[in-house]
Amino acid sequence: MSADMSGAASRANGWTVAEARDALRKGEVTAVDLTMACLTAIDAGDGLNAFVHKTPELALEQARAADARLAGGDAPAMCGIPVGVKDLFAVKGVPTQAGSNILRGFRPEYDSTVTAKLWGAGAVCLGKLNMDEFAMGSSNESSCYGPAVNPWKVDDRQLTPGGSSGGSAAAVAADLCLAALGTDTGGSIRQPAAFCGITGIKPTYGRVSRWGIVAYASSLDQAGPMTRTVRDAAIVLEAMAGHDPKDSTSAELAVPDFEAALTGDIRGKKIGIPREYRLDGMPTEIAALWDRGMDMMRDAGAEIVDISLPHTKYALPTYYVIAPAEASSNLARYDGVRYGHRAKLAQGDGITEMYEKTRAEGFGPEVQRRIMAGTYVLSAGFYDAYYNRARKVRALIKRDFELAFAAGIDAILAPATPSSAFGLGEQGGADPVEMYLNDVFTVTLNLAGLPGVAVPVGLDAKGLPLGLQLIGRPWEEADLLNHAYVLERAAGFVAKPGKWW
Amino acid sequence: MLDLTYTAPTPKVIAGAKHDWELVIGMEIHAQVSSNAKLFSGASTTFGAEPNANVAFVDAAMPGMLPVINDFCVEQAVRTGLGLKAQINLFSAFDRKNYFYPDLPQGYQISQLYHPIVGEGEVLVELSPGVARLVRIERIHLEQDAGKSIHDMDPAMSFVDLNRTGVALMEIVSRPDIRGPEEAAAYVAKLRQILRYLGTCDGNMQNGNLRADVNVSVCRPGQYEKYQETQDFSHLGTRCEIKNMNSMRFIQLAIDYEARRQIAILEDGGKVDQETRLYDPDKNETRSMRSKEEAFDYRYFPDPDLLPLEIEQAWVDDIAARMPELPDAKKARFMGAFGLTDYDASVLTADLESAGFFESVAQGRDGKTAANWVINELFGRLNKVGLSIADSPVSAAQLGGMLDLLASGEITGKMAKDLFEILWTEGGDPAEHAAKHGMKAVTDTAEIERALDALIAANPEQVEKARVNAKLAGWFTGQVLKATGGKANPAVVNAMVAQKLGL
């Protein structure tokens, strides 16, 4: 930390992106000071196991360059803003392992489109963030680095930050960075955001380039920001988004000014409440939170409308056919031939033994389970019964949403998670499906390709954060963020985890 | 244009120990698309580069890499489809064919199983003048080539070269309409000719740019006709697929071997197993690779990294409007416009370079004479020294200039052959050479007349003989030509001999 750094700047790691941006432009703080504050917090936050590869040298180099740009008056919004990057994004020269042993030692020769855009805009890379292996998990426990830990703690138990972007959520909630990059295939941004009391948005499929992001399930994966406020989400998303000719599934659409859309005015908007999301046995706290959310939207002048999304109950099984199917193929490239881990072979072992040993050693049990499930549903004789049927159901789920939006609904309000954060080691030990149920409110959007945002709305009786989810029309992230902004302001969620780490 | 009609050839019949058998053959041709870049990456397709020099991140399947379709490869596939008079599918899609192998970095090949870009078409395969087989094309799809595994460089290690990984291939699938080894070779040759005319594949079989998988089965005479009536494959025998053939000669030998192998099994009361086989040219036999039942389950599914390929009819029309003249049309035109025989027209249209050379020689000249000189003198000479038409020492303009001297009677046929020799070795202008070497036909009839009169006067017996038998008048022509040192025009001399002898 520079000697002349003010007391305020030493706590700048806790600022919002918007605050930091404004202070940087006014010259009240330097990018180097801001970065030093984050690096100090990161080093002090090792107990959270959020950062798995720290990049202090790269960060300071980028911060100095950002300061030069700021001095020159050429400063995009992200210039000088220190961010953490989920280990799924390729960052040139920096270990990129997707939380897996099979990519041990892998340092890509390229940056993902998203990170390249951020660095191009002057953002500062603090390091790589913990995650479930290949983004498969809802608790961060499948990570090869061991789980990240939720900074929220109400008793002697360590809690999950959620997953798969658990490291990202924990780092933002614990003020280790101003914002983090996450990815969301079935809820991997929104669920950890809700568990850690922060904001996370999964954009419309095709809004953000997937190039350079390690693939889990290609037709579902989408990157998005995880931040402390809705405004920050708008700022970071704008820097991440945009058409990329290197990703054939990226949309050729202009990126709107998301921040400018945050007017706080949703008068006359129709908010859909899907009756199928009111699950049997839903905790009363979740139901009450949802009701409070409806009141907040109603008080802001929106109309609350009861809607039906009849195929919701098929979403989870559909997801757990399609995602593993694509994953089984996407992960075939991790074979020990070109990069990453290769097993030591015995005398006489051939190529088959090399594949088997390498993949058995390199992939953890959850990844192996999904590869096997995916291989099974794509195999001859089962393809129609599973994969093809799932594709058809997926179309029906998408149509449910289309009909709701066609009927005039502007946004859909639902819980983000069926519970608050649970203890590490408490779920999925005996039955993996228990863990899969965490995605029940989130997977539908991925199947439909829609944007969704999780916003912290309150604390449960234990004192843990709970979030609500807003679902928007395709490509209408600006409008969706404005709805989230209204919810955020009405909820007035300002609680922070007490520092125990 | 001449409308050529053909009769179908009779199928090859192999006499077994017990009865006759017919062959039924279908082929899958893998043709490397002529393009600078690979199907889904910007890496170069240049043959013969250092190992792993032409490899993009996506070809090496680095984490997070995504394929982006090369539009030019799509255009080439469409052009090929149009050249085979095939249905162009405006909607097609890419699927993943999953299997593990070190030279397949992604762990899957991107191909088009469910929705190929080209549907049904046809190829007319001429076997001899007036005889041709119409082979139906089932489909053409685009797919990625694999890399190369090298197992014989080190006793313990295998090496992988990814230069070819991801290069675009067209898989051209025929119906089982080919009925013998010669037809199979002719089919490959015709397809290769069309692809080269189109510029969509260089057809280089040695480099593996054109490879064939050959499906062979045998049946009793009459069964194939039942299949054609019903399109019901149960009338045909069980087929075996001979993989990866890249020589016309080996294709024929392999089919013949395989047919006889199957016949022997069947006549022995056995059953042919459907399987994939490899041809061993050293032993001239096919060997089982693996049984199809045990084969990999490829777990095809639509590639989620690629949107369906949707193309516009207007774009297809634009490609169609820019199509070159294809071999069948060119041959018919040569026969009609230049009066060539079927055989000569076939020879001259075998490839674009020969056809182009001939056409510039024949333009404004007598087509048959031009064809004779191009085929007999020039091609004969080129073949002898192993040169291609592109490297011909005699240009079309030179040969044409020489033919002009011949046609106008300025030089004789014999002089023309000498002049051709000079042009071949020295090059230069034909007229200048003719002048320099004193090549000038005697067209002065007075000189010929003097020589002839002297001969008649000196040889009364010969005159009598010729008057009795007109054929013997040729003696006088020969003597006059000799007397004038080969410079007289034989036709002029002939006419004068006939006139003087009153024949």
CSV table of N, CA and C in Angstrom, one decimal, chain A residues 90 96 103 106 108-110 205 209-215 218-219 245-250 325-326 328-335 337-339 342 351 355 359 374-376 378-381 383 387 391, chain B residues 40 55 57-69 95-109 114-115 151 156-158 160 162 296-307:
chain,number,residue,atom,x,y,z
A,90,ALA,N,-10.6,-18.3,-19.3
A,90,ALA,CA,-9.2,-18.3,-19.7
A,90,ALA,C,-8.7,-16.9,-19.5
A,96,THR,N,-5.6,-21.7,-15.4
A,96,THR,CA,-7.0,-21.8,-15.7
A,96,THR,C,-7.4,-23.3,-15.6
A,103,LEU,N,-7.0,-30.2,-15.3
A,103,LEU,CA,-6.3,-29.1,-15.9
A,103,LEU,C,-5.2,-28.5,-15.1
A,106,PHE,N,-2.4,-26.0,-16.3
A,106,PHE,CA,-2.7,-25.4,-17.6
A,106,PHE,C,-2.8,-23.9,-17.5
A,108,PRO,N,-3.5,-20.9,-20.2
A,108,PRO,CA,-3.8,-20.7,-21.7
A,108,PRO,C,-2.9,-19.6,-22.3
A,109,GLU,N,-2.8,-19.7,-23.6
A,109,GLU,CA,-2.1,-18.7,-24.4
A,109,GLU,C,-3.0,-17.6,-24.8
A,110,TYR,N,-4.2,-17.6,-24.3
A,110,TYR,CA,-5.2,-16.6,-24.8
A,110,TYR,C,-6.1,-16.2,-23.6
A,205,TYR,N,-29.2,-15.8,-23.1
A,205,TYR,CA,-28.2,-16.7,-23.8
A,205,TYR,C,-27.8,-16.0,-25.1
A,209,SER,N,-20.3,-13.4,-24.9
A,209,SER,CA,-19.5,-14.4,-25.6
A,209,SER,C,-19.1,-15.5,-24.7
A,210,ARG,N,-19.2,-16.7,-25.2
A,210,ARG,CA,-18.7,-17.9,-24.4
A,210,ARG,C,-17.2,-18.2,-24.8
A,211,TRP,N,-16.7,-17.5,-25.8
A,211,TRP,CA,-15.3,-17.9,-26.3
A,211,TRP,C,-14.3,-17.7,-25.2
A,212,GLY,N,-13.6,-18.8,-25.0
A,212,GLY,CA,-12.5,-18.8,-23.9
A,212,GLY,C,-13.0,-19.1,-22.5
A,213,ILE,N,-14.2,-19.4,-22.4
A,213,ILE,CA,-14.8,-19.9,-21.1
A,213,ILE,C,-14.9,-21.4,-21.2
A,214,VAL,N,-14.3,-22.1,-20.3
A,214,VAL,CA,-14.3,-23.6,-20.3
A,214,VAL,C,-15.8,-24.0,-20.3
A,215,ALA,N,-16.1,-24.8,-21.3
A,215,ALA,CA,-17.5,-25.2,-21.5
A,215,ALA,C,-18.0,-26.3,-20.6
A,218,SER,N,-22.9,-26.3,-23.4
A,218,SER,CA,-22.8,-25.2,-24.3
A,218,SER,C,-24.1,-24.4,-24.6
A,219,SER,N,-25.2,-25.1,-24.6
A,219,SER,CA,-26.5,-24.5,-24.9
A,219,SER,C,-27.1,-23.8,-23.7
A,245,PRO,N,-17.8,-12.4,-33.1
A,245,PRO,CA,-17.7,-13.3,-34.2
A,245,PRO,C,-17.1,-14.7,-33.9
A,246,LYS,N,-16.4,-14.8,-32.8
A,246,LYS,CA,-15.7,-16.1,-32.5
A,246,LYS,C,-16.7,-17.0,-31.8
A,247,ASP,N,-17.9,-16.5,-31.5
A,247,ASP,CA,-18.9,-17.4,-30.8
A,247,ASP,C,-20.1,-17.4,-31.7
A,248,SER,N,-20.4,-18.5,-32.4
A,248,SER,CA,-21.5,-18.5,-33.4
A,248,SER,C,-22.8,-18.3,-32.7
A,249,THR,N,-22.9,-18.6,-31.4
A,249,THR,CA,-24.2,-18.4,-30.7
A,249,THR,C,-24.3,-17.1,-30.0
A,250,SER,N,-23.4,-16.2,-30.3
A,250,SER,CA,-23.5,-14.8,-29.7
A,250,SER,C,-24.4,-14.0,-30.7
A,325,ALA,N,-25.5,-34.4,-21.0
A,325,ALA,CA,-25.2,-34.9,-22.4
A,325,ALA,C,-24.2,-34.0,-23.0
A,326,GLU,N,-24.4,-32.7,-23.0
A,326,GLU,CA,-23.4,-31.8,-23.6
A,326,GLU,C,-22.1,-31.9,-22.9
A,328,SER,N,-20.7,-34.4,-21.4
A,328,SER,CA,-20.0,-35.6,-21.7
A,328,SER,C,-19.2,-35.5,-22.9
A,329,SER,N,-19.7,-34.7,-23.9
A,329,SER,CA,-19.0,-34.4,-25.1
A,329,SER,C,-18.0,-33.3,-25.0
A,330,ASN,N,-18.4,-32.2,-24.3
A,330,ASN,CA,-17.5,-31.1,-24.1
A,330,ASN,C,-16.2,-31.5,-23.3
A,331,LEU,N,-16.3,-32.4,-22.4
A,331,LEU,CA,-15.2,-32.8,-21.5
A,331,LEU,C,-14.3,-33.9,-22.1
A,332,ALA,N,-14.7,-34.4,-23.3
A,332,ALA,CA,-14.0,-35.4,-24.0
A,332,ALA,C,-12.5,-35.0,-24.3
A,333,ARG,N,-12.4,-33.7,-24.5
A,333,ARG,CA,-11.0,-33.1,-24.9
A,333,ARG,C,-10.0,-33.3,-23.7
A,334,TYR,N,-10.5,-33.5,-22.5
A,334,TYR,CA,-9.5,-33.6,-21.4
A,334,TYR,C,-9.1,-35.1,-21.3
A,335,ASP,N,-8.1,-35.4,-22.2
A,335,ASP,CA,-7.7,-36.8,-22.4
A,335,ASP,C,-6.3,-37.1,-22.1
A,337,VAL,N,-3.7,-36.0,-23.6
A,337,VAL,CA,-2.9,-36.0,-24.8
A,337,VAL,C,-2.1,-34.7,-25.0
A,338,ARG,N,-2.8,-33.6,-24.8
A,338,ARG,CA,-2.1,-32.3,-25.2
A,338,ARG,C,-1.8,-31.4,-24.1
A,339,TYR,N,-2.6,-31.4,-23.0
A,339,TYR,CA,-2.4,-30.4,-21.9
A,339,TYR,C,-3.0,-31.0,-20.7
A,342,ARG,N,-1.8,-35.9,-17.1
A,342,ARG,CA,-1.7,-37.2,-17.7
A,342,ARG,C,-1.2,-38.2,-16.7
A,351,ILE,N,-3.1,-46.7,-25.2
A,351,ILE,CA,-3.9,-45.4,-25.3
A,351,ILE,C,-5.2,-45.5,-24.4
A,355,TYR,N,-6.2,-43.0,-21.3
A,355,TYR,CA,-7.5,-42.3,-21.2
A,355,TYR,C,-8.1,-42.6,-19.8
A,359,ARG,N,-8.4,-39.8,-16.9
A,359,ARG,CA,-9.7,-39.3,-16.6
A,359,ARG,C,-10.2,-39.7,-15.2
A,374,GLY,N,-24.5,-38.4,-19.0
A,374,GLY,CA,-24.6,-37.8,-20.3
A,374,GLY,C,-24.3,-38.8,-21.4
A,375,THR,N,-23.3,-39.6,-21.2
A,375,THR,CA,-22.9,-40.7,-22.1
A,375,THR,C,-24.1,-41.6,-22.3
A,376,TYR,N,-24.7,-41.9,-21.2
A,376,TYR,CA,-25.8,-42.8,-21.2
A,376,TYR,C,-27.0,-42.3,-22.0
A,378,LEU,N,-27.1,-40.2,-24.3
A,378,LEU,CA,-26.8,-40.0,-25.7
A,378,LEU,C,-26.6,-41.3,-26.5
A,379,SER,N,-26.6,-42.4,-25.7
A,379,SER,CA,-26.2,-43.7,-26.4
A,379,SER,C,-27.3,-44.3,-27.2
A,380,ALA,N,-26.9,-45.0,-28.2
A,380,ALA,CA,-27.9,-45.6,-29.1
A,380,ALA,C,-28.9,-46.4,-28.3
A,381,GLY,N,-30.2,-46.2,-28.6
A,381,GLY,CA,-31.2,-46.9,-27.9
A,381,GLY,C,-31.8,-46.1,-26.7
A,383,TYR,N,-31.2,-42.5,-26.8
A,383,TYR,CA,-31.2,-41.1,-27.3
A,383,TYR,C,-32.6,-40.5,-27.3
A,387,TYR,N,-32.5,-37.9,-24.4
A,387,TYR,CA,-32.0,-36.6,-25.0
A,387,TYR,C,-33.1,-35.9,-25.9
A,391,ARG,N,-35.2,-32.5,-25.2
A,391,ARG,CA,-35.2,-31.3,-26.1
A,391,ARG,C,-36.6,-30.8,-26.3
B,40,PHE,N,-13.6,-24.9,-39.5
B,40,PHE,CA,-14.1,-24.2,-38.4
B,40,PHE,C,-13.0,-23.3,-37.7
B,55,VAL,N,-2.1,-25.3,-36.9
B,55,VAL,CA,-3.0,-25.6,-35.9
B,55,VAL,C,-3.5,-24.4,-35.1
B,57,PHE,N,-6.0,-22.7,-32.1
B,57,PHE,CA,-6.4,-23.2,-30.8
B,57,PHE,C,-7.6,-24.1,-30.8
B,58,VAL,N,-8.5,-23.8,-31.7
B,58,VAL,CA,-9.8,-24.6,-31.8
B,58,VAL,C,-9.4,-26.0,-32.4
B,59,ASP,N,-8.5,-26.0,-33.3
B,59,ASP,CA,-8.1,-27.3,-33.9
B,59,ASP,C,-7.5,-28.2,-32.8
B,60,ALA,N,-6.7,-27.6,-31.9
B,60,ALA,CA,-6.1,-28.4,-30.8
B,60,ALA,C,-7.1,-28.6,-29.6
B,61,ALA,N,-8.3,-28.1,-29.8
B,61,ALA,CA,-9.4,-28.3,-28.8
B,61,ALA,C,-8.9,-27.7,-27.4
B,62,MET,N,-8.3,-26.5,-27.4
B,62,MET,CA,-8.0,-25.9,-26.2
B,62,MET,C,-9.3,-25.5,-25.4
B,63,PRO,N,-9.2,-25.5,-24.1
B,63,PRO,CA,-10.4,-25.2,-23.3
B,63,PRO,C,-11.1,-23.9,-23.7
B,64,GLY,N,-12.4,-24.0,-23.9
B,64,GLY,CA,-13.1,-22.7,-24.2
B,64,GLY,C,-13.2,-22.3,-25.7
B,65,MET,N,-12.5,-23.1,-26.5
B,65,MET,CA,-12.5,-22.7,-27.9
B,65,MET,C,-13.8,-23.1,-28.6
B,66,LEU,N,-14.2,-22.3,-29.6
B,66,LEU,CA,-15.5,-22.5,-30.3
B,66,LEU,C,-15.3,-22.5,-31.8
B,67,PRO,N,-16.0,-23.4,-32.5
B,67,PRO,CA,-15.9,-23.4,-33.9
B,67,PRO,C,-16.7,-22.3,-34.6
B,68,VAL,N,-16.2,-21.7,-35.7
B,68,VAL,CA,-17.0,-20.8,-36.5
B,68,VAL,C,-16.9,-21.3,-37.9
B,69,ILE,N,-18.0,-21.4,-38.6
B,69,ILE,CA,-18.1,-22.0,-39.9
B,69,ILE,C,-17.4,-21.1,-40.9
B,95,ASP,N,-23.7,-31.9,-36.4
B,95,ASP,CA,-23.8,-32.9,-35.3
B,95,ASP,C,-22.4,-33.3,-34.8
B,96,ARG,N,-22.3,-33.7,-33.6
B,96,ARG,CA,-21.1,-34.2,-33.1
B,96,ARG,C,-21.1,-35.7,-33.1
B,97,LYS,N,-20.0,-36.3,-33.6
B,97,LYS,CA,-19.8,-37.7,-33.7
B,97,LYS,C,-18.7,-38.0,-32.6
B,98,ASN,N,-19.1,-38.6,-31.5
B,98,ASN,CA,-18.2,-38.7,-30.4
B,98,ASN,C,-17.3,-40.0,-30.4
B,99,TYR,N,-16.0,-39.9,-30.3
B,99,TYR,CA,-15.2,-41.0,-30.1
B,99,TYR,C,-13.8,-40.5,-29.7
B,100,PHE,N,-13.1,-41.3,-29.0
B,100,PHE,CA,-11.8,-41.0,-28.5
B,100,PHE,C,-10.7,-41.4,-29.4
B,101,TYR,N,-9.8,-40.6,-29.8
B,101,TYR,CA,-8.6,-40.9,-30.5
B,101,TYR,C,-7.6,-39.8,-30.4
B,102,PRO,N,-6.3,-40.0,-30.3
B,102,PRO,CA,-5.4,-38.9,-30.0
B,102,PRO,C,-5.3,-37.9,-31.2
B,103,ASP,N,-5.7,-38.3,-32.4
B,103,ASP,CA,-5.6,-37.3,-33.5
B,103,ASP,C,-7.0,-36.6,-33.7
B,104,LEU,N,-7.9,-36.8,-32.7
B,104,LEU,CA,-9.2,-36.2,-32.7
B,104,LEU,C,-9.3,-35.4,-31.4
B,105,PRO,N,-8.6,-34.2,-31.4
B,105,PRO,CA,-8.5,-33.5,-30.1
B,105,PRO,C,-9.8,-33.2,-29.4
B,106,GLN,N,-10.8,-32.8,-30.1
B,106,GLN,CA,-12.1,-32.5,-29.4
B,106,GLN,C,-12.7,-33.7,-28.7
B,107,GLY,N,-12.4,-34.9,-29.2
B,107,GLY,CA,-13.1,-36.0,-28.7
B,107,GLY,C,-14.4,-36.2,-29.5
B,108,TYR,N,-14.6,-35.4,-30.5
B,108,TYR,CA,-15.7,-35.6,-31.4
B,108,TYR,C,-15.4,-34.9,-32.7
B,109,GLN,N,-16.0,-35.5,-33.8
B,109,GLN,CA,-15.8,-34.9,-35.1
B,109,GLN,C,-17.1,-34.2,-35.4
B,114,TYR,N,-27.8,-35.6,-39.3
B,114,TYR,CA,-29.3,-35.6,-39.5
B,114,TYR,C,-29.7,-34.7,-40.6
B,115,HIS,N,-29.0,-33.6,-40.8
B,115,HIS,CA,-29.4,-32.6,-41.9
B,115,HIS,C,-28.2,-32.2,-42.7
B,151,HIS,N,2.8,-44.0,-35.6
B,151,HIS,CA,3.1,-45.0,-34.6
B,151,HIS,C,4.5,-45.6,-34.9
B,156,ALA,N,8.4,-46.7,-28.4
B,156,ALA,CA,7.5,-46.6,-27.2
B,156,ALA,C,6.4,-45.5,-27.3
B,157,MET,N,6.7,-44.5,-28.2
B,157,MET,CA,5.8,-43.4,-28.2
B,157,MET,C,5.0,-43.3,-29.6
B,158,SER,N,3.9,-42.7,-29.5
B,158,SER,CA,3.2,-42.4,-30.8
B,158,SER,C,3.2,-40.8,-30.9
B,160,VAL,N,1.5,-37.3,-32.9
B,160,VAL,CA,0.3,-36.8,-33.5
B,160,VAL,C,0.6,-35.5,-34.2
B,162,LEU,N,-1.4,-32.5,-36.1
B,162,LEU,CA,-2.8,-32.0,-36.2
B,162,LEU,C,-3.0,-31.0,-37.4
B,296,PHE,N,-17.9,-48.5,-32.1
B,296,PHE,CA,-18.2,-47.4,-31.2
B,296,PHE,C,-19.7,-47.0,-31.4
B,297,ASP,N,-20.2,-46.6,-30.2
B,297,ASP,CA,-21.5,-45.9,-30.3
B,297,ASP,C,-21.1,-44.4,-30.4
B,298,TYR,N,-21.4,-43.8,-31.5
B,298,TYR,CA,-20.8,-42.5,-31.7
B,298,TYR,C,-21.6,-41.4,-31.0
B,299,ARG,N,-22.8,-41.7,-30.4
B,299,ARG,CA,-23.5,-40.8,-29.6
B,299,ARG,C,-23.7,-39.4,-30.3
B,300,TYR,N,-24.1,-39.5,-31.6
B,300,TYR,CA,-24.4,-38.3,-32.4
B,300,TYR,C,-25.4,-37.4,-31.6
B,301,PHE,N,-25.1,-36.1,-31.6
B,301,PHE,CA,-26.2,-35.2,-31.2
B,301,PHE,C,-25.8,-33.8,-31.8
B,302,PRO,N,-26.8,-32.9,-31.9
B,302,PRO,CA,-26.6,-31.6,-32.6
B,302,PRO,C,-25.6,-30.8,-31.8
B,303,ASP,N,-24.6,-30.3,-32.5
B,303,ASP,CA,-23.5,-29.5,-31.9
B,303,ASP,C,-24.1,-28.2,-31.3
B,304,PRO,N,-24.1,-28.1,-30.0
B,304,PRO,CA,-24.7,-26.8,-29.4
B,304,PRO,C,-23.8,-25.6,-29.6
B,305,ASP,N,-22.6,-25.8,-30.1
B,305,ASP,CA,-21.8,-24.6,-30.4
B,305,ASP,C,-22.1,-23.9,-31.7
B,306,LEU,N,-22.9,-24.6,-32.5
B,306,LEU,CA,-23.1,-24.1,-33.9
B,306,LEU,C,-24.6,-23.9,-34.1
B,307,LEU,N,-25.0,-22.8,-34.6
B,307,LEU,CA,-26.4,-22.7,-35.0
B,307,LEU,C,-26.7,-23.5,-36.3
